[in-house]
Tab-separated table of C-alpha atoms in Angstrom:
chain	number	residue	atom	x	y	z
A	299	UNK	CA	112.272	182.696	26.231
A	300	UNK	CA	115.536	184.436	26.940
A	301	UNK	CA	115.923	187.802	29.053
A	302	UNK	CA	118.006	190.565	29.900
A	303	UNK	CA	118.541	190.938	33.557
A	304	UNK	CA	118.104	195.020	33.923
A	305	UNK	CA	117.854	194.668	37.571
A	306	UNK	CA	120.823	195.019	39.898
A	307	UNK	CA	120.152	191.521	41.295
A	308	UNK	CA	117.628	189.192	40.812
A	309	UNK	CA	116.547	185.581	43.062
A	310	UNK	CA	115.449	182.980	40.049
A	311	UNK	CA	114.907	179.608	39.543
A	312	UNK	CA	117.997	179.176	37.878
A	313	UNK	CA	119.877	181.151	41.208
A	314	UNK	CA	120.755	184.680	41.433
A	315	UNK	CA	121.302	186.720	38.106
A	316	UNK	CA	122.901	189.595	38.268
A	317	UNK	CA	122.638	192.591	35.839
A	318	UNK	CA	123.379	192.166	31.876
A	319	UNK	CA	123.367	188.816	32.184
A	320	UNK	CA	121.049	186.091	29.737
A	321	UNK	CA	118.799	184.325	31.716
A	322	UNK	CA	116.271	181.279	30.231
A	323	UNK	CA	113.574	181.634	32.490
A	324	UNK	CA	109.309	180.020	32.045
A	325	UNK	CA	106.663	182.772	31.570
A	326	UNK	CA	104.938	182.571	34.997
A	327	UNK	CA	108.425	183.105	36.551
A	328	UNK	CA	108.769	186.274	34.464
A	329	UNK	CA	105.519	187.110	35.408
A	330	UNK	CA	105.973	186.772	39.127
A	331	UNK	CA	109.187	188.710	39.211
A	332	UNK	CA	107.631	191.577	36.741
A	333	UNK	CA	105.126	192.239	39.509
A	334	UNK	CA	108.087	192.599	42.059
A	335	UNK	CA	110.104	194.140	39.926
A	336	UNK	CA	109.009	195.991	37.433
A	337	UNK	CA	111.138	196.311	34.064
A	338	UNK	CA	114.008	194.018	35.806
A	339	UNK	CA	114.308	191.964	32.444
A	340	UNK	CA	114.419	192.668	28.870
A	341	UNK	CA	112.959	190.530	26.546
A	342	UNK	CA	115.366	189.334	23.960
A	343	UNK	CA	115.087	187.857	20.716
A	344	UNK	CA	116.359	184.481	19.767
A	345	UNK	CA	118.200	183.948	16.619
A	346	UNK	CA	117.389	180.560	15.094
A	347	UNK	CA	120.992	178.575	15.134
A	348	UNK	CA	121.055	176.630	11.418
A	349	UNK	CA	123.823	173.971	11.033
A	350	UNK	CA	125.243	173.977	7.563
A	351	UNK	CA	123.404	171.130	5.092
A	352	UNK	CA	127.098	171.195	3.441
A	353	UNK	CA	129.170	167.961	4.237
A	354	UNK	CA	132.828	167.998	4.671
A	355	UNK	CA	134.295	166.889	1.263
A	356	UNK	CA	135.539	163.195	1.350
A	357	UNK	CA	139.080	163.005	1.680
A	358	UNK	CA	140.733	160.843	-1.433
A	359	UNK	CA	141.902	157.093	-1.004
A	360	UNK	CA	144.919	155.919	-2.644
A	361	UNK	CA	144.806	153.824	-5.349
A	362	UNK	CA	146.227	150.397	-4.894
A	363	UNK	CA	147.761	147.749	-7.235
A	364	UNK	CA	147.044	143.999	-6.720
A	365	UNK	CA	149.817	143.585	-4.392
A	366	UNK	CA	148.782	146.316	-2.232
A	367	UNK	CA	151.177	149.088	-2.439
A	368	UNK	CA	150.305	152.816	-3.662
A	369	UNK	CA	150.265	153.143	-7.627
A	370	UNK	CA	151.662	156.350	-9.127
A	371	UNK	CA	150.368	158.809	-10.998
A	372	UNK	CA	150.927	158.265	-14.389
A	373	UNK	CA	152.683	161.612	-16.197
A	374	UNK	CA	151.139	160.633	-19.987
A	375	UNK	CA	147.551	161.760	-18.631
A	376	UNK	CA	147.544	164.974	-17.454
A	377	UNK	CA	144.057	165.516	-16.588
A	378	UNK	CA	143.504	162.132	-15.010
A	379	UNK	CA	145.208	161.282	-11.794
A	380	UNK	CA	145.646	157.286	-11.303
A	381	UNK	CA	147.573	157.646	-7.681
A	382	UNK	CA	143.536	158.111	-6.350
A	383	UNK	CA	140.365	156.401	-6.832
């Protein structure tokens, strides 16, 4: 669970944390230090982190004629673009 340092200064497993700083630290450890300390961290609530489900759009691949250079779009068709697949 993450925590608050309140405390001036405090000696953890992760070295010396000093006050408003995030620490990571197990429960017993918290639990040691409380009864040394008391009120030297604040417990703080971790926001779930969600990665976006949405893919970056393809990017578009020229089209090709049979001799392998780029065809052009044809001006006729309007609403159809032949210079992409």
């Amino acid at each position: 669970m993450k925590y608050l340092v309140i405390a001036k200064s405090l000696s953890t497993s992760k070295g010396i944390v000093t006050e408003g700083n995030y620490v990571e630290l197990p429960e017993k450890e918290v639990a040691k230090i409380h009864l040394m300390k008391p009120g030297a961290f604040e417990a703080v609530e971790e926001t779930p982190v969600f990665k976006s489900s949405k893919k970056a759009p393809a990017k578009k691949k020229r089209a090709r004629n049979s001799n392998g250079t780029l065809k052009a779009d044809d001006p006729s068709t309007p609403d159809v673009n032949e210079a992409y697949e």
